[in-house]
């Protein structure tokens, strides 16, 4: 018999390791038992995440029927054209999470400023999220996802919004929901990475893989190679090396989907600086940091150029960063090419 903390799982009769009857809620309650005296607010926050995921997943499935595809004509603070579903997903998360005691601050890619909710609770949390990563792909029915990062609120932060500006190493949990051919919830609370899939027939996320490990190596890179001439020389050297060493390329253009594929099959995801975006495109606080925590917890690596990504000391909520993350051997190949003069 396997145990997830104190929850005992009966072995399935077919000899496989997991009975696929452990829901995300069961898992979260079992996690809570690691911390005697826990208030339960962390579990309520994760329960709000699963509720949001189910609502957003159903909206995406019905998007064409309900005529909520396409842009709304406005841009967010990062200059992205907001899609109707960006707004719907953002409102869903704000409403579900905002109602939870224990949430001090919320910050979203779609809101210029963070939302200060309550800071008087005992040990409250800050939650940062990208409601719909890859949303420019929605009209073409490509996989998109929600990415989130959870930090402990720092009561000494002055002004209070500074509580959000903590390096990725301080994250207490991170995860993503991927709305693809199945709806997936990948979560780390700092003790490995667990993988859940929404069973639409019962409306619950079921644990399908515990402590997922990223393959050490796989000769696949994921980058928008059309920008190659605008990348710094080190990245161009890496691409030349990959071309002559039998590498293959896969680029969905939704980072959350590209990183999920790499988590499962191995490889490396790159979003380098470009001549027009010297700081890169990916947002540090709610895209790169949470995905980097997951990749690292699964045994992978994550860098911003030659600097460990999770160690970046943030200076702004919407700041961008270059990204290299994935299988450890593949990340090392890229970083080695950056270091050569
Ligand atoms: P999107 O703008 O569609 O939300 O950071 C956002 C992101 O997608 C990533 O998910 C994706 O990897 C990247 O931008 C795609 O950017 P390019 O079109 O420049 O390749």
GROMACS .gro file of C-alpha atoms and ligand atoms in nm, residues 76 80-81 83 86 109-110 130 132-138 144 147 222-225 227 251-258 269-271 274 277 281-283 287 291 320, ligand 1:
model
   61
   76UNK     CA    1  -0.278   4.476  -2.070
   80UNK     CA    2  -0.058   4.205  -2.499
   81UNK     CA    3  -0.391   4.225  -2.681
   83UNK     CA    4  -0.867   3.816  -2.539
   86UNK     CA    5  -0.833   3.641  -2.067
  109UNK     CA    6  -0.101   3.960  -1.549
  110UNK     CA    7  -0.426   4.128  -1.652
  130UNK     CA    8  -0.134   3.445  -1.534
  132UNK     CA    9  -0.463   3.238  -1.946
  133UNK     CA   10  -0.112   3.185  -2.074
  134UNK     CA   11  -0.085   3.140  -2.450
  135UNK     CA   12  -0.423   3.304  -2.506
  136UNK     CA   13  -0.324   3.442  -2.847
  137UNK     CA   14  -0.361   3.076  -2.960
  138UNK     CA   15  -0.718   3.037  -2.840
  144UNK     CA   16  -0.362   2.725  -2.306
  147UNK     CA   17  -0.007   2.953  -1.405
  222UNK     CA   18   1.146   2.466  -2.792
  223UNK     CA   19   1.201   2.823  -2.909
  224UNK     CA   20   1.055   3.072  -3.155
  225UNK     CA   21   1.338   3.027  -3.402
  227UNK     CA   22   1.375   3.545  -3.394
  251UNK     CA   23   0.717   2.494  -3.031
  252UNK     CA   24   0.351   2.526  -2.941
  253UNK     CA   25   0.373   2.895  -2.855
  254UNK     CA   26   0.191   2.853  -2.523
  255UNK     CA   27   0.472   2.838  -2.268
  256UNK     CA   28   0.264   2.639  -2.021
  257UNK     CA   29   0.196   2.372  -2.285
  258UNK     CA   30   0.558   2.368  -2.406
  269UNK     CA   31   1.234   2.559  -2.341
  270UNK     CA   32   1.402   2.887  -2.436
  271UNK     CA   33   1.276   3.240  -2.455
  274UNK     CA   34   1.589   3.971  -2.843
  277UNK     CA   35   1.314   4.292  -2.596
  281UNK     CA   36   0.930   3.841  -2.307
  282UNK     CA   37   0.823   3.604  -2.028
  283UNK     CA   38   0.696   3.763  -1.706
  287UNK     CA   39   0.503   3.280  -1.553
  291UNK     CA   40   0.716   2.706  -1.388
  320UNK     CA   41   1.024   4.022  -1.775
  342LIG     P1   42   0.092   3.461  -2.522
  342LIG     O1   43   0.157   3.591  -2.561
  342LIG     O2   44   0.007   3.400  -2.628
  342LIG     O3   45   0.021   3.466  -2.387
  342LIG     O4   46   0.429   3.486  -2.240
  342LIG     C1   47   0.317   3.471  -2.317
  342LIG     C2   48   0.334   3.377  -2.433
  342LIG     O5   49   0.214   3.355  -2.499
  342LIG     C3   50   0.390   3.239  -2.395
  342LIG     O6   51   0.293   3.152  -2.347
  342LIG     C4   52   0.449   3.192  -2.524
  342LIG     O7   53   0.549   3.093  -2.509
  342LIG     C5   54   0.504   3.319  -2.582
  342LIG     O8   55   0.427   3.426  -2.528
  342LIG     C6   56   0.494   3.321  -2.731
  342LIG     O9   57   0.562   3.432  -2.779
  342LIG     P2   58   0.605   3.443  -2.934
  342LIG    O10   59   0.479   3.461  -3.010
  342LIG    O11   60   0.693   3.562  -2.936
  342LIG    O12   61   0.677   3.317  -2.971
   0.00000   0.00000   0.00000
